[in-house]
Amino acid sequence: MPFDAQLVEAIRLAATRLAHDLVRVHPSFRFEERLAVRLGEAARAMRLRAAAGSLGSATPVPLRAPSPAVAASLDPLDAHSVRPLLVGGALTSAALSLAGAAWMAWRRSRPAPRSPMARAVRAAREARLVRGLS
Amino acid sequence: MRRSSGWTGTGRSSKPARRDPERFDALYRRYLAQVRSYAYYELGDHHDAEDATERTFLAALTNLDAFEERRPDDGDGASTFRVWLIRIARNVVANERRGRRRHPVAPLEAAGFAADTADVEAEVVRRDEMSAAWRAIGRLPADRRRAVVLRFVDEMSTPEIAGVLGRSEGAVRVLLHRALRSIGRELGDDRR
């Protein structure tokens, strides 16, 4: 047999031997299930983090400061109009439901009463609501 | 029957499983033995192989967004999910080995192959042959051994091996050819 043919034959035999003798080493069932549970927990944690917005990005809300003349004329108690309200994304506390967020947005959009009496009435009503909840 | 860990996707999502952590379980079940085998043949120790397997899948899960599927004709070589996963395993194994500085020696007994008690003589012969094959690949240089394991244990194609090793397909063919030549020589010597 010529040298090249011998070499080819030896390589072919080696390949056949390796295909037969190098077996795949399967893990134990116990290991497989333990790791599956661990990966499941990791996947759930990733989903929660994504839902909490840690994988998202914050969008700055540009706010224009009022001119000094306008600022001087503003009632200091009526500061609601310049505070941004961030809903969704970064806030995922269980306490903040969509309905709660909608209520806060509606509440914030309402102009505060100008008269001291109206403000006092509103404060008293809110205090009653808080007492009723606690 | 396999138990479900309760986090396999239901198929309602249109998101491909390869990018969806919730549907990773199917991929995990499919490739576990391959990753585990690769780690075992590289590290030669069951516990180390299990550690490496665990780290590989956790790294794959947390980096799912980084996976990009490429076909061989896309220019940069094949990058299937399996190739991507074994590449992670390769890095994990390299870190593991760096930590302990031990050459991989895979004792056959440690592999835990079940003996076929029905034919003891045939089993002894089979074990001898397997030991010889283990010894032969154990003596190969690391890159050739890796190529052989990927070809004959994980049954990867040449483009896939090229993707894992970061080599050209031609270079992989040369690695395999040289590896088989020296193994053939060694197994032939064993027989004499």
CSV table of C-alpha atoms in Angstrom, one decimal, chain A residues 7 10-11 13-29 31-40 42-44 46-47 49, chain B residues 2-3 7 21-22 28-29 32-34 36-37 40-41 50 54 57-58 61 113 126 129-130 132-133 148 152-154 177 180-181 183-184 187 191:
chain,number,residue,atom,x,y,z
A,7,LEU,CA,-2.0,7.6,5.9
A,10,ALA,CA,-5.0,5.5,9.4
A,11,ILE,CA,-6.9,8.8,9.6
A,13,LEU,CA,-9.6,4.5,11.2
A,14,ALA,CA,-8.8,7.1,13.9
A,15,ALA,CA,-11.9,9.1,13.0
A,16,THR,CA,-14.0,6.0,13.3
A,17,ARG,CA,-12.5,5.1,16.6
A,18,LEU,CA,-13.0,8.5,18.0
A,19,ALA,CA,-16.6,8.7,16.8
A,20,HIS,CA,-17.2,5.4,18.6
A,21,ASP,CA,-15.1,5.9,21.8
A,22,LEU,CA,-15.5,9.6,22.6
A,23,VAL,CA,-18.9,9.5,24.2
A,24,ARG,CA,-21.0,12.5,25.3
A,25,VAL,CA,-21.0,12.7,29.1
A,26,HIS,CA,-24.5,13.4,30.3
A,27,PRO,CA,-25.1,15.2,33.5
A,28,SER,CA,-27.1,13.7,36.3
A,29,PHE,CA,-30.8,14.3,36.5
A,31,PHE,CA,-27.8,18.4,38.5
A,32,GLU,CA,-30.0,19.1,35.4
A,33,GLU,CA,-33.0,20.0,37.5
A,34,ARG,CA,-31.1,22.0,40.1
A,35,LEU,CA,-29.6,24.2,37.4
A,36,ALA,CA,-33.0,24.5,35.6
A,37,VAL,CA,-34.5,25.9,38.8
A,38,ARG,CA,-31.5,28.3,39.2
A,39,LEU,CA,-31.9,29.5,35.6
A,40,GLY,CA,-35.6,29.9,36.1
A,42,ALA,CA,-32.5,34.1,37.2
A,43,ALA,CA,-34.9,34.5,34.3
A,44,ARG,CA,-37.6,35.7,36.7
A,46,MET,CA,-34.3,39.5,34.8
A,47,ARG,CA,-38.0,40.0,34.0
A,49,ARG,CA,-35.6,44.1,36.6
B,2,ARG,CA,-38.7,15.4,32.3
B,3,ARG,CA,-40.0,17.7,34.9
B,7,TRP,CA,-40.7,28.8,33.4
B,21,PRO,CA,-35.2,34.5,29.0
B,22,GLU,CA,-38.6,33.1,29.7
B,28,TYR,CA,-31.0,24.7,28.1
B,29,ARG,CA,-32.4,21.2,27.9
B,32,LEU,CA,-26.9,20.9,28.4
B,33,ALA,CA,-25.2,17.6,27.6
B,34,GLN,CA,-23.0,19.2,24.9
B,36,ARG,CA,-21.3,19.5,30.0
B,37,SER,CA,-19.3,17.2,27.8
B,40,TYR,CA,-15.7,17.6,31.1
B,41,TYR,CA,-13.4,16.8,28.3
B,50,GLU,CA,-20.6,21.1,36.5
B,54,GLU,CA,-23.6,26.3,35.4
B,57,PHE,CA,-25.7,28.8,31.1
B,58,LEU,CA,-26.0,31.7,33.6
B,61,LEU,CA,-29.0,33.8,30.0
B,113,PHE,CA,-19.7,4.9,32.4
B,126,ARG,CA,-14.4,-1.5,25.3
B,129,GLU,CA,-10.3,1.1,23.7
B,130,MET,CA,-11.9,4.1,25.3
B,132,ALA,CA,-6.6,4.5,24.7
B,133,ALA,CA,-8.8,7.1,22.9
B,148,VAL,CA,-11.4,16.9,18.1
B,152,PHE,CA,-16.5,13.9,17.7
B,153,VAL,CA,-18.2,14.6,21.0
B,154,ASP,CA,-20.4,17.6,20.2
B,177,HIS,CA,-6.2,16.3,10.0
B,180,LEU,CA,-6.3,12.4,13.5
B,181,ARG,CA,-2.9,11.6,12.1
B,183,ILE,CA,-4.1,9.8,17.1
B,184,GLY,CA,-4.1,7.2,14.3
B,187,LEU,CA,-3.7,4.0,18.4
B,191,ARG,CA,-2.4,-2.2,19.0
